[in-house]
Amino acid sequence: MSHYFRNDPNLISEETTYQVEMFDQKFTFLSDKGVFSKDHLDTGSYALIANLDIPTHAKSLLDVGSGIGVIGIILKKVHPNLDVTQIDINTRALELNIKNNKLNQVETTVYESNLFSHVDKTFDCIVSNPPIRTGKATIYNLYKDAYKHLNTYGQLWIVVRKDQGAKSTIDYLSTIYEEVELVKRHKGFYVIRAQKR
């Protein structure tokens, strides 16, 4: 079985497109088999994008587990002065992400990284619809590593399903970050903000 958080070079390609309307703009995304939410904008990512309040001081943003680029591309279009970087382990998703940058007329930095393994700088904002199915240890490491890759007063924004441990996620984040807030509940998803001081 193929998972979106793994590379499967044997998976046959069947490219498709779908559209997203947000912030009074239309976006078109190329997608394919073997990527997360291949034929629509998933509810969690929608909730995260719709409720994410980029701090006014923020100049840089990292999208961890970016997939085909939906979150990063929409945020770049809405915040054109933001320096957006997108990382993922799935090479097919990254190739589509690069195409989707061109398709939606934005420029973000896109490269392969297993979570933070190839990230060597810090950011004002980190966003993620984390790959919960990789397991709690992996996800908790993501939260710890995000803290190390945030500038002072930087923020981590994530979305987690209530039934996949959103409440325990808030408790865990509170052991690392100086400020943690449940920003929004949306159709079983919790949008959470954690700030470094």
Coordinates of C-alpha atoms in Angstrom, one line a residue:
M1 CA 0.0 0.0 0.0
S2 CA 1.3 3.5 -0.9
H3 CA 1.4 6.3 1.6
Y4 CA 1.7 10.0 0.9
F5 CA 4.5 10.3 3.4
R6 CA 6.7 7.8 1.5
N7 CA 8.1 7.7 -2.0
D8 CA 6.7 5.0 -4.3
P9 CA 8.5 5.2 -7.7
N10 CA 6.4 2.2 -8.9
L11 CA 3.1 4.0 -8.5
I12 CA 1.6 4.8 -11.9
S13 CA 1.0 8.5 -12.5
E14 CA -2.5 9.7 -13.2
E15 CA -2.3 13.5 -13.1
T16 CA -5.5 15.4 -12.5
T17 CA -6.4 19.0 -11.5
Y18 CA -8.8 20.6 -9.0
Q19 CA -9.7 24.1 -8.1
V20 CA -9.9 25.9 -4.8
E21 CA -11.6 29.2 -4.1
M22 CA -10.4 31.2 -1.1
F23 CA -9.9 34.8 -0.2
D24 CA -11.9 35.9 -3.4
Q25 CA -9.3 34.1 -5.6
K26 CA -9.3 30.9 -7.7
F27 CA -6.4 28.5 -7.5
T28 CA -5.8 25.5 -9.7
F29 CA -3.7 22.6 -8.5
L30 CA -2.2 19.7 -10.4
S31 CA -2.4 16.5 -8.4
D32 CA -1.7 12.8 -8.8
K33 CA -1.9 9.3 -7.2
G34 CA 0.4 8.9 -4.1
V35 CA -0.1 12.4 -2.7
F36 CA -2.1 13.6 0.2
S37 CA -5.8 14.5 -0.6
K38 CA -5.2 14.0 -4.3
D39 CA -8.6 15.3 -5.6
H40 CA -9.7 18.1 -3.3
L41 CA -8.6 20.6 -0.6
D42 CA -9.0 18.5 2.6
T43 CA -11.0 19.9 5.5
G44 CA -8.1 20.2 7.9
S45 CA -5.9 22.2 5.5
Y46 CA -8.9 24.5 4.6
A47 CA -9.5 25.2 8.4
L48 CA -5.8 26.0 8.8
I49 CA -5.6 28.3 5.8
A50 CA -8.9 30.1 6.7
N51 CA -7.9 30.7 10.3
L52 CA -4.2 31.3 10.1
D53 CA -3.3 34.9 11.2
I54 CA 0.2 35.6 9.9
P55 CA 1.9 37.9 12.5
T56 CA 2.5 41.4 11.2
H57 CA 6.3 41.1 11.9
A58 CA 6.6 37.8 9.9
K59 CA 8.8 37.9 6.9
S60 CA 9.4 34.1 6.5
L61 CA 7.2 31.0 6.6
L62 CA 7.9 27.3 6.4
D63 CA 5.3 24.8 5.3
V64 CA 6.3 21.3 6.7
G65 CA 4.8 18.4 4.8
S66 CA 3.7 20.7 2.0
G67 CA 2.5 18.0 -0.4
I68 CA 1.5 19.5 -3.8
G69 CA 1.8 23.0 -2.3
V70 CA -1.8 24.1 -1.5
I71 CA -1.2 25.8 1.9
G72 CA 2.1 27.5 0.9
I73 CA 0.9 28.7 -2.5
I74 CA -2.4 30.1 -1.2
L75 CA -0.5 31.9 1.6
K76 CA 2.1 33.3 -0.8
K77 CA -0.6 34.6 -3.1
V78 CA -2.4 36.3 -0.2
H79 CA 0.8 37.5 1.4
P80 CA 3.1 38.3 -1.6
N81 CA 5.9 39.8 0.5
L82 CA 6.2 36.7 2.6
D83 CA 9.2 34.5 1.9
V84 CA 7.6 31.0 1.7
T85 CA 9.5 27.7 1.9
Q86 CA 7.8 24.3 1.4
I87 CA 9.3 20.9 2.3
D88 CA 8.1 17.4 1.9
I89 CA 9.6 13.9 1.7
N90 CA 7.4 12.8 -1.3
T91 CA 9.2 13.6 -4.5
R92 CA 6.1 13.3 -6.7
A93 CA 4.3 15.8 -4.5
L94 CA 7.4 18.2 -4.7
E95 CA 7.4 18.0 -8.5
L96 CA 3.7 18.9 -8.6
N97 CA 4.4 21.7 -6.1
I98 CA 6.9 23.3 -8.4
K99 CA 4.4 23.0 -11.3
N100 CA 1.7 24.5 -9.1
N101 CA 3.9 27.5 -8.2
K102 CA 4.0 28.3 -12.0
L103 CA 0.4 27.5 -12.5
N104 CA -0.7 29.9 -9.8
Q105 CA 2.0 32.5 -10.6
V106 CA 3.8 32.5 -7.3
E107 CA 7.4 31.8 -6.3
T108 CA 8.2 29.7 -3.2
T109 CA 11.2 27.7 -2.3
V110 CA 10.5 24.0 -2.6
Y111 CA 12.8 21.1 -1.6
E112 CA 12.9 17.6 -0.2
S113 CA 13.3 17.2 3.5
N114 CA 12.2 14.5 5.9
L115 CA 10.6 16.9 8.3
F116 CA 13.5 19.2 9.4
S117 CA 16.4 16.9 8.3
H118 CA 17.5 19.4 5.6
V119 CA 16.3 22.7 7.1
D120 CA 19.2 24.9 8.1
K121 CA 17.6 28.2 8.9
T122 CA 14.9 29.7 11.2
F123 CA 11.5 31.2 10.3
D124 CA 9.0 33.6 11.7
C125 CA 6.1 31.2 11.1
I126 CA 5.9 27.4 10.6
V127 CA 2.7 25.8 9.4
S128 CA 1.7 22.2 9.1
N129 CA -1.2 19.8 8.6
P130 CA 1.0 17.2 10.2
P131 CA 1.2 13.6 8.9
I132 CA -0.5 12.1 12.0
R133 CA -0.3 8.5 10.6
T134 CA 3.5 8.6 10.9
G135 CA 3.0 8.1 14.6
K136 CA 3.0 10.1 17.8
A137 CA 6.9 10.0 18.3
T138 CA 7.4 11.4 14.8
I139 CA 4.8 14.2 15.2
Y140 CA 6.1 15.2 18.7
N141 CA 9.6 15.4 17.2
L142 CA 8.1 17.7 14.5
Y143 CA 6.8 20.0 17.3
K144 CA 10.1 20.0 19.1
D145 CA 12.1 20.6 16.0
A146 CA 9.7 23.4 14.9
Y147 CA 10.5 25.3 18.1
K148 CA 14.3 25.1 17.3
H149 CA 13.6 26.5 13.8
L150 CA 11.5 29.4 14.9
N151 CA 12.8 32.9 15.5
T152 CA 12.0 34.6 18.8
Y153 CA 8.3 35.4 18.8
G154 CA 7.8 32.9 16.0
Q155 CA 4.6 30.9 15.7
L156 CA 3.8 27.3 14.9
W157 CA 0.4 26.8 13.4
I158 CA -1.0 23.3 13.0
V159 CA -4.3 21.5 12.5
V160 CA -5.2 18.2 14.2
R161 CA -8.5 16.2 14.3
K162 CA -10.1 16.1 17.7
D163 CA -10.3 12.3 17.5
Q164 CA -6.6 12.1 16.5
G165 CA -5.3 13.6 19.7
A166 CA -5.9 17.4 19.4
K167 CA -6.3 17.8 23.2
S168 CA -3.2 15.9 24.0
T169 CA -1.3 17.8 21.3
I170 CA -2.2 21.1 23.1
D171 CA -1.0 19.6 26.4
Y172 CA 2.3 18.5 24.8
L173 CA 2.9 21.8 23.0
S174 CA 2.4 23.6 26.3
T175 CA 5.5 21.7 27.6
I176 CA 7.6 23.3 24.8
Y177 CA 6.1 26.6 23.8
E178 CA 5.6 29.6 26.0
E179 CA 2.1 30.3 24.7
V180 CA -0.4 27.8 23.2
E181 CA -3.9 28.7 21.9
L182 CA -6.8 26.7 20.4
V183 CA -7.7 29.2 17.7
K184 CA -10.7 27.5 16.0
R185 CA -12.7 24.3 16.0
H186 CA -13.9 23.4 12.5
K187 CA -15.8 20.2 11.6
G188 CA -13.8 18.0 14.1
F189 CA -10.5 19.8 13.5
Y190 CA -8.6 22.0 15.9
V191 CA -6.5 24.9 14.6
I192 CA -3.7 25.4 17.1
R193 CA -1.2 28.2 17.5
A194 CA 2.0 27.9 19.6
Q195 CA 4.3 30.8 20.1
K196 CA 8.0 30.9 21.0
R197 CA 9.2 33.8 23.2

